[in-house]
PDB file of C-alpha atoms in Angstrom:
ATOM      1  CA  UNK A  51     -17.222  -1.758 -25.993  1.00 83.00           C
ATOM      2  CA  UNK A  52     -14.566  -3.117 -23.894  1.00 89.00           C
ATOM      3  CA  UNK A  53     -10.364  -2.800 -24.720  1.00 93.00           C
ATOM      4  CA  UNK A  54      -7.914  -5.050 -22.988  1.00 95.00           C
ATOM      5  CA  UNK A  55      -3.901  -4.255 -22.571  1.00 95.00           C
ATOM      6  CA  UNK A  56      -1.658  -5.786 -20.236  1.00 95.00           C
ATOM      7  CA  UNK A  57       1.452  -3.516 -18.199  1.00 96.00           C
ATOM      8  CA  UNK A  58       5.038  -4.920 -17.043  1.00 95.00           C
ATOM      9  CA  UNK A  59       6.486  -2.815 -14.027  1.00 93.00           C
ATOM     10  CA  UNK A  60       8.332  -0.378 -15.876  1.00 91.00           C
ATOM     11  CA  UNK A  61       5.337   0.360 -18.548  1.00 89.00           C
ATOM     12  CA  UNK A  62       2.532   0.803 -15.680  1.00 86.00           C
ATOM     13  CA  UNK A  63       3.420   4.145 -13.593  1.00 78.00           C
ATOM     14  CA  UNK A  64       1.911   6.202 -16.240  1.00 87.00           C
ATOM     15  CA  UNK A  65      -1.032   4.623 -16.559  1.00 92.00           C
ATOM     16  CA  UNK A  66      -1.528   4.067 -12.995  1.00 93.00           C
ATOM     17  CA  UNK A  67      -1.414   7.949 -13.137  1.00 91.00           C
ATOM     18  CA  UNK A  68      -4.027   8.626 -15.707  1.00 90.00           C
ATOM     19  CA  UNK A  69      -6.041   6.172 -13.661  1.00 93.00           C
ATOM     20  CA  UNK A  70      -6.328   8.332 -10.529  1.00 93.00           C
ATOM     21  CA  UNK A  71      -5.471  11.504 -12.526  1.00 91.00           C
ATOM     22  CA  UNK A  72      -2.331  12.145 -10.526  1.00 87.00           C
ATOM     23  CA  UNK A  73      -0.424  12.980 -13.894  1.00 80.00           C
ATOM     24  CA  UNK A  74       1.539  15.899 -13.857  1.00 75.00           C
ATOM     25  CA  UNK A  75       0.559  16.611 -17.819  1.00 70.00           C
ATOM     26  CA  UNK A  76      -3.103  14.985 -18.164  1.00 69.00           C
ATOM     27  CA  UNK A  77      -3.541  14.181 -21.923  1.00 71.00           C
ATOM     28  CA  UNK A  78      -5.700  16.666 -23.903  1.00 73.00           C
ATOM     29  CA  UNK A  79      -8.642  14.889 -24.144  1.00 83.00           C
ATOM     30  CA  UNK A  80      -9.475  15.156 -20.115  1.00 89.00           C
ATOM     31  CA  UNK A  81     -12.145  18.001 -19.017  1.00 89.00           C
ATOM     32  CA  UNK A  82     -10.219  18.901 -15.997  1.00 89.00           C
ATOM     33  CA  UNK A  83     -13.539  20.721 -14.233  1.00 91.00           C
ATOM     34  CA  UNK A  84     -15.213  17.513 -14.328  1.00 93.00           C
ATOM     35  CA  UNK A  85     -12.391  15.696 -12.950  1.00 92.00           C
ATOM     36  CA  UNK A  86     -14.059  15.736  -9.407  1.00 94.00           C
ATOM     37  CA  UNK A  87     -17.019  13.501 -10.913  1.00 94.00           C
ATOM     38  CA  UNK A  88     -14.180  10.010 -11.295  1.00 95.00           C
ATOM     39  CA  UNK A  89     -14.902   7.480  -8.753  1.00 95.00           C
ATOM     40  CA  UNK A  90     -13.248   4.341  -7.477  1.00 96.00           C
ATOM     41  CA  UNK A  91     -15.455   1.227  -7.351  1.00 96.00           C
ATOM     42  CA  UNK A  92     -12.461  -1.332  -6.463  1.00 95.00           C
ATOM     43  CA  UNK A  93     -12.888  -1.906  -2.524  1.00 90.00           C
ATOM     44  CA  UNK A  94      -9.368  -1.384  -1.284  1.00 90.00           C
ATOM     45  CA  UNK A  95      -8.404   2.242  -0.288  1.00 89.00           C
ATOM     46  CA  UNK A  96      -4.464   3.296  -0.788  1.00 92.00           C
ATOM     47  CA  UNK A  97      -2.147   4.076  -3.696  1.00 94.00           C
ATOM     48  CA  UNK A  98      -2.720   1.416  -5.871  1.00 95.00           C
ATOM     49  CA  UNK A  99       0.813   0.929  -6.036  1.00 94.00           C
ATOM     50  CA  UNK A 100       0.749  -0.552  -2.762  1.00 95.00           C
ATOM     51  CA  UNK A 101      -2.126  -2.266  -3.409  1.00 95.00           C
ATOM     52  CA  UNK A 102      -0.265  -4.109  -6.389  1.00 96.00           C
ATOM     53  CA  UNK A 103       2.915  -4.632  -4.454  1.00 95.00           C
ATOM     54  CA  UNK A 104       1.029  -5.983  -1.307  1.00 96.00           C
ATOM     55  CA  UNK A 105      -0.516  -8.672  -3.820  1.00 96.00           C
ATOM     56  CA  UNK A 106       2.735  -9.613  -6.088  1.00 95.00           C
ATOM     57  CA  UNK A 107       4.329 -10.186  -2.477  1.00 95.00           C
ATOM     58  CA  UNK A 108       1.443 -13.064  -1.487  1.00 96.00           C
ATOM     59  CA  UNK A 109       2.074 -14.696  -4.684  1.00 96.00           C
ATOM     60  CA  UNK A 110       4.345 -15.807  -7.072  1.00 95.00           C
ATOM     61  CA  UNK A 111       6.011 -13.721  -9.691  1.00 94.00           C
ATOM     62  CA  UNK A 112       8.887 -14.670 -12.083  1.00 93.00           C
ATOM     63  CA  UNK A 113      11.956 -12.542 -11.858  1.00 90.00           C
ATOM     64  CA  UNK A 114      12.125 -11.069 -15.317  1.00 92.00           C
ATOM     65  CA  UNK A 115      11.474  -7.756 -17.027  1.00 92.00           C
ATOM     66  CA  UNK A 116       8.553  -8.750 -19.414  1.00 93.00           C
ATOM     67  CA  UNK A 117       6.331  -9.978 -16.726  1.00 95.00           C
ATOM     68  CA  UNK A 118       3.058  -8.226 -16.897  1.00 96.00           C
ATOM     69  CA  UNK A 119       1.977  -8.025 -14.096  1.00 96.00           C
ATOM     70  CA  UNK A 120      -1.338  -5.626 -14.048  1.00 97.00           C
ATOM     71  CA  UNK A 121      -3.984  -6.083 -16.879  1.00 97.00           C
ATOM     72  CA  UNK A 122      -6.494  -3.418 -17.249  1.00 97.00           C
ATOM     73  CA  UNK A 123     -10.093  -3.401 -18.992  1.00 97.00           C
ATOM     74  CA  UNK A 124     -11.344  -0.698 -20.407  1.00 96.00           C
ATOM     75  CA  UNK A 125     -15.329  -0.926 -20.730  1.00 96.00           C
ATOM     76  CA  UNK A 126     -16.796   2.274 -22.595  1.00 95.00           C
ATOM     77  CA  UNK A 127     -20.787   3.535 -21.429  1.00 94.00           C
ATOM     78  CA  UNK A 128     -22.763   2.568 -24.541  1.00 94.00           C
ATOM     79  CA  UNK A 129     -23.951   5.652 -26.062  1.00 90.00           C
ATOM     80  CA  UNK A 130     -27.566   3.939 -26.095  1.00 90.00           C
ATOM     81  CA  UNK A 131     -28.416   3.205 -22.703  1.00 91.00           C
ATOM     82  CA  UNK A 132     -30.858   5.420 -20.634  1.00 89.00           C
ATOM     83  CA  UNK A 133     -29.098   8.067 -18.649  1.00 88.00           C
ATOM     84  CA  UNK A 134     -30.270   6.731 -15.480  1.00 91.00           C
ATOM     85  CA  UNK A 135     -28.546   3.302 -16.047  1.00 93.00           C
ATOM     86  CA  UNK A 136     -24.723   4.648 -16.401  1.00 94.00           C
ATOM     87  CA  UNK A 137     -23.795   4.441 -12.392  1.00 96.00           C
ATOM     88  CA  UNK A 138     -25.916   1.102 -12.368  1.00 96.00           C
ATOM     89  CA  UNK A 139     -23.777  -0.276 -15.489  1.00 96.00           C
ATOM     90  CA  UNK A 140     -20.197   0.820 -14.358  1.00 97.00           C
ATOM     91  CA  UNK A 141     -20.818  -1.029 -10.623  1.00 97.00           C
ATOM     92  CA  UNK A 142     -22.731  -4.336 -12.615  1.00 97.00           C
ATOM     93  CA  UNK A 143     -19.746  -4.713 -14.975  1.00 97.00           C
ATOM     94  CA  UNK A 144     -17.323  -4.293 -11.984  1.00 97.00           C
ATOM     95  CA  UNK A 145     -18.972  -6.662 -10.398  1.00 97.00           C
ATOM     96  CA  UNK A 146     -18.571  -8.872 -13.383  1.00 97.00           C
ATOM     97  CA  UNK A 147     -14.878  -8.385 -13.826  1.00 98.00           C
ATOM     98  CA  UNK A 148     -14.514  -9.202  -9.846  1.00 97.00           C
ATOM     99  CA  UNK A 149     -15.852 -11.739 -10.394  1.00 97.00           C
ATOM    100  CA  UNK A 150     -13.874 -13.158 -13.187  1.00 97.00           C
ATOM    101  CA  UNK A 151     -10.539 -12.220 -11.410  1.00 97.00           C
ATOM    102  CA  UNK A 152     -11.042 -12.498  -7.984  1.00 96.00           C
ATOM    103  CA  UNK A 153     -11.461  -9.618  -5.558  1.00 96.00           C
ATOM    104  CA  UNK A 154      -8.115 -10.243  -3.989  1.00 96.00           C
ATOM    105  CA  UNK A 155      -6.773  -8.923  -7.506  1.00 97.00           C
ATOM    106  CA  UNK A 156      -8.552  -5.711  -8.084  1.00 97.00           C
ATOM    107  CA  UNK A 157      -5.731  -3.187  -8.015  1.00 97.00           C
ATOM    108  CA  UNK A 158      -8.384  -0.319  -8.568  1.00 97.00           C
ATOM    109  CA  UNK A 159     -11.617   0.661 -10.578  1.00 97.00           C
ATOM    110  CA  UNK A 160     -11.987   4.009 -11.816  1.00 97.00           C
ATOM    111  CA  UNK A 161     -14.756   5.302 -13.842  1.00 97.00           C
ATOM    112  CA  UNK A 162     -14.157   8.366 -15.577  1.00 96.00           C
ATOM    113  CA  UNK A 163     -16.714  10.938 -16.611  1.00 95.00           C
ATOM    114  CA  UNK A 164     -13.805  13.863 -17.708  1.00 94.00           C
ATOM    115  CA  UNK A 165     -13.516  12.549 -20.899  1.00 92.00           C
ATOM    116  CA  UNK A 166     -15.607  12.427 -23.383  1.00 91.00           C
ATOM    117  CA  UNK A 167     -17.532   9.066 -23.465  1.00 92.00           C
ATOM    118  CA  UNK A 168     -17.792   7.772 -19.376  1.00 94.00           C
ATOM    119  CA  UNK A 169     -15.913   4.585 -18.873  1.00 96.00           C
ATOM    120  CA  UNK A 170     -14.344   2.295 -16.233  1.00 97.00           C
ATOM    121  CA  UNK A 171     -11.032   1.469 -15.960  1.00 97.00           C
ATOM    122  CA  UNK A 172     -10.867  -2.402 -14.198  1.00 97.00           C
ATOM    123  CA  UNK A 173      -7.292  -2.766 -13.270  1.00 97.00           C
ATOM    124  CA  UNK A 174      -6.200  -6.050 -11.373  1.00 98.00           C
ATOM    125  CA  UNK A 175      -3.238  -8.302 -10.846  1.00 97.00           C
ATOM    126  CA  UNK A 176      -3.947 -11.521 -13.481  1.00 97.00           C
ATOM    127  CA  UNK A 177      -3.244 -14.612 -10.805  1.00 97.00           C
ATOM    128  CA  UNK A 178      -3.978 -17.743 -11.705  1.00 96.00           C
ATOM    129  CA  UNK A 179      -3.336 -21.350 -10.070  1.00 94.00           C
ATOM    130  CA  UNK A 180      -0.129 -22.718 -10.440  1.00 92.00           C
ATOM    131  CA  UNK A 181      -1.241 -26.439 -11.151  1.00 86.00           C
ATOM    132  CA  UNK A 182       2.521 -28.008 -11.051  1.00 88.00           C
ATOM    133  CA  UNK A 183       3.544 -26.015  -7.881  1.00 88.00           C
ATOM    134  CA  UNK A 184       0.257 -25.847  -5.826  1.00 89.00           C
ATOM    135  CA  UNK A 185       0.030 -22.156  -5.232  1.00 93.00           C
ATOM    136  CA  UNK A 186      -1.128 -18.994  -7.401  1.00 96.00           C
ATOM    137  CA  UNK A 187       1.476 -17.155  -9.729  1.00 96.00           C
ATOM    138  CA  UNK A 188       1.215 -14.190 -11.683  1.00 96.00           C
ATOM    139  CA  UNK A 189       0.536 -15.046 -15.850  1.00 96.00           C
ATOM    140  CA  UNK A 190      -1.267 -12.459 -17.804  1.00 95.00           C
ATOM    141  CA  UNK A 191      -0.730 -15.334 -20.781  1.00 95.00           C
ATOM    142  CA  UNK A 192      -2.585 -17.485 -18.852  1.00 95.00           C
ATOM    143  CA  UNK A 193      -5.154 -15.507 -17.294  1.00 96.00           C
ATOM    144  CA  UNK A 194      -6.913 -14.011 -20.398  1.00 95.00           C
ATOM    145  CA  UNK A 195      -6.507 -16.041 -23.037  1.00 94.00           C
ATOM    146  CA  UNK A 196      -6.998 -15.828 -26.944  1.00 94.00           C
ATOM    147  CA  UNK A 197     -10.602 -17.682 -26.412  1.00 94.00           C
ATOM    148  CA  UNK A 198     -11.003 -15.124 -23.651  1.00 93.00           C
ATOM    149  CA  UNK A 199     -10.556 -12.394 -25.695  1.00 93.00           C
ATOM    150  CA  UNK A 200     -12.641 -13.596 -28.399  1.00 93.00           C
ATOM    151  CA  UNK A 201     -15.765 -14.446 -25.979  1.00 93.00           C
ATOM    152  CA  UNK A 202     -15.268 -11.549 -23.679  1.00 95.00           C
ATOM    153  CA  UNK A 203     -18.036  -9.085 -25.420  1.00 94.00           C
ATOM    154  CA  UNK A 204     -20.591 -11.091 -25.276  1.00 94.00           C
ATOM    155  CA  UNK A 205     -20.168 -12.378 -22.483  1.00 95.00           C
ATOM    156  CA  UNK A 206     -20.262  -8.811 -20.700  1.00 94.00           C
ATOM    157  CA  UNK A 207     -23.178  -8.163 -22.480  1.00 94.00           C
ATOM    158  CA  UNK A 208     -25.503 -11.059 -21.899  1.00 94.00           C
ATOM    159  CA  UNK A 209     -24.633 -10.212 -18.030  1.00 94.00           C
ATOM    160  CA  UNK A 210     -25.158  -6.565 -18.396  1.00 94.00           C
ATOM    161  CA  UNK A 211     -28.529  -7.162 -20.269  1.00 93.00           C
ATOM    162  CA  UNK A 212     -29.725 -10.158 -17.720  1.00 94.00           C
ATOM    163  CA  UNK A 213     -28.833  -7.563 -14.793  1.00 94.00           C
ATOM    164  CA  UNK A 214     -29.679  -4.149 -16.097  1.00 92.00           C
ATOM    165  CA  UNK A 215     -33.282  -5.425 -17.950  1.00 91.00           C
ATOM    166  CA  UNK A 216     -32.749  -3.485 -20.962  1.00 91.00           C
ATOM    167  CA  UNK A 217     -30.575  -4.038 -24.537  1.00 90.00           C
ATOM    168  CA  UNK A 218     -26.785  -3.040 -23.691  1.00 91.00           C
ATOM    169  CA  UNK A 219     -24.330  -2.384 -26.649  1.00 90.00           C
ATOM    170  CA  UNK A 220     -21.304  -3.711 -25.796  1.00 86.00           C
ATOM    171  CA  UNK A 221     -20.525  -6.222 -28.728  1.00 79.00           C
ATOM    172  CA  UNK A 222     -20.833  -3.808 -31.406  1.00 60.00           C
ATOM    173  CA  UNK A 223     -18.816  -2.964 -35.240  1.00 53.00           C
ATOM    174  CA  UNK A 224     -15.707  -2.271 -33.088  1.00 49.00           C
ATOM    175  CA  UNK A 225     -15.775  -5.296 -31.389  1.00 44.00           C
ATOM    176  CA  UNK A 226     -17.183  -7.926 -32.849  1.00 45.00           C
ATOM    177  CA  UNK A 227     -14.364  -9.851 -34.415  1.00 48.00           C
ATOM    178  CA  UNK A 228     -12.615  -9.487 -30.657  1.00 47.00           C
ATOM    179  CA  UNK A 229     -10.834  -7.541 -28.726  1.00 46.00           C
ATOM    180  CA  UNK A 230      -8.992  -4.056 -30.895  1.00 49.00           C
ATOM    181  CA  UNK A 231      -6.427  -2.065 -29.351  1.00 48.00           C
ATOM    182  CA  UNK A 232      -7.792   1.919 -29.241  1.00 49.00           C
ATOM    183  CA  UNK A 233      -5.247   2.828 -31.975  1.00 55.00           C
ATOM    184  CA  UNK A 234      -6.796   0.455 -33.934  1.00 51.00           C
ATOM    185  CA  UNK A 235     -10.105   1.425 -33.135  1.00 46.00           C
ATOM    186  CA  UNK A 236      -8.795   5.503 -33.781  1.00 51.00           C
ATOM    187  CA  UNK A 237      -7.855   3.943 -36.858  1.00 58.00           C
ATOM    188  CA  UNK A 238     -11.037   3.081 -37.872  1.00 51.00           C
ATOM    189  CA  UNK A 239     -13.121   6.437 -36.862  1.00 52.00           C
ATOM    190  CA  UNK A 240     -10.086   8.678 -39.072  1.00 54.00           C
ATOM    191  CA  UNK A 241     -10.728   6.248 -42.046  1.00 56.00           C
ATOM    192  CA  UNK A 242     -14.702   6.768 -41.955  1.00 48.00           C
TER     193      UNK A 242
END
């Protein structure tokens, strides 16, 4: 399962935090003694908030508030697949999302195995091609669309499943009408 949100500047330094665990108060749900077992896939080494600003400053970025300007995907280990798949899975769907976003985007790449399901965290900058002005800009609105969303699961999967060799759960109940936030998916589990 996979979960999309999009940050502005003033809504991302939190979740930049629980990204490389530098929170002062990590949220309940972390094991704090596995903490050491997170890595980084995403190629760039520094604070990813320099890695974010170096990038908005190549490209261009409208001078408003509501900008986003850092998407993140959230794709969850399938409870399913074998053990000795889950470092294999988490650097083929990276290499997916690279892919899709461009390399030069990739703000950082965390997969977590603290909490309790292991899953990656794809964070990255969503440029696109400014058509009218010849250069790239910053558009979340423009860079995953509505038929994005709506394709996105499957399309993760039939890649996963094509590199991986075996069945890979990622459109599943949860997700396949599209993309739901996780309080909508939280939701759903307290209702069952």
């Amino acid at each position: 399962m996979a979960n999309y949100k999009k940050f502005t500047k003033s809504s991302m330094g939190h979740i930049l935090e629980h990204f490389d665990r530098t929170a002062e108060h990590p949220t309940e749900n972390i094991d704090q003694s596995r903490t050491h077992l997170n890595y980084n896939l995403a190629p760039k080494e520094g604070k990813q908030i320099d890695i974010l600003n170096q990038r908005l400053s190549e490209v261009k970025v409208q001078n408003r508030k509501d900008v986003n300007v850092l998407c993140s995907w959230v794709v969850t280990l399938p409870k399913s697949l074998p053990e000795d798949k889950e470092e294999e899975f988490f650097r083929k769907s990276y290499g997916f999302l690279e892919v899709k976003y461009g390399k030069d985007n990739v703000v950082s790449a965390y997969v977590h195995k603290d909490e309790v399901t292991p899953h990656i965290h794809f964070a990255f900058i969503p440029v696109v091609k400014d058509q009218k002005n010849d250069r790239m800009k910053v558009s979340a609105k423009e860079c995953v669309t509505r038929m994005d969303l709506q394709t996105f699961h499957v399309e993760l999967q039939d890649h996963l499943e094509k590199e991986l060799g075996c069945e890979v759960e990622i459109l599943n109940e949860a997700t396949r009408e599209g993309n739901k936030n996780i309080a909508e998916l939280r939701r759903e589990d307290a209702t069952e």
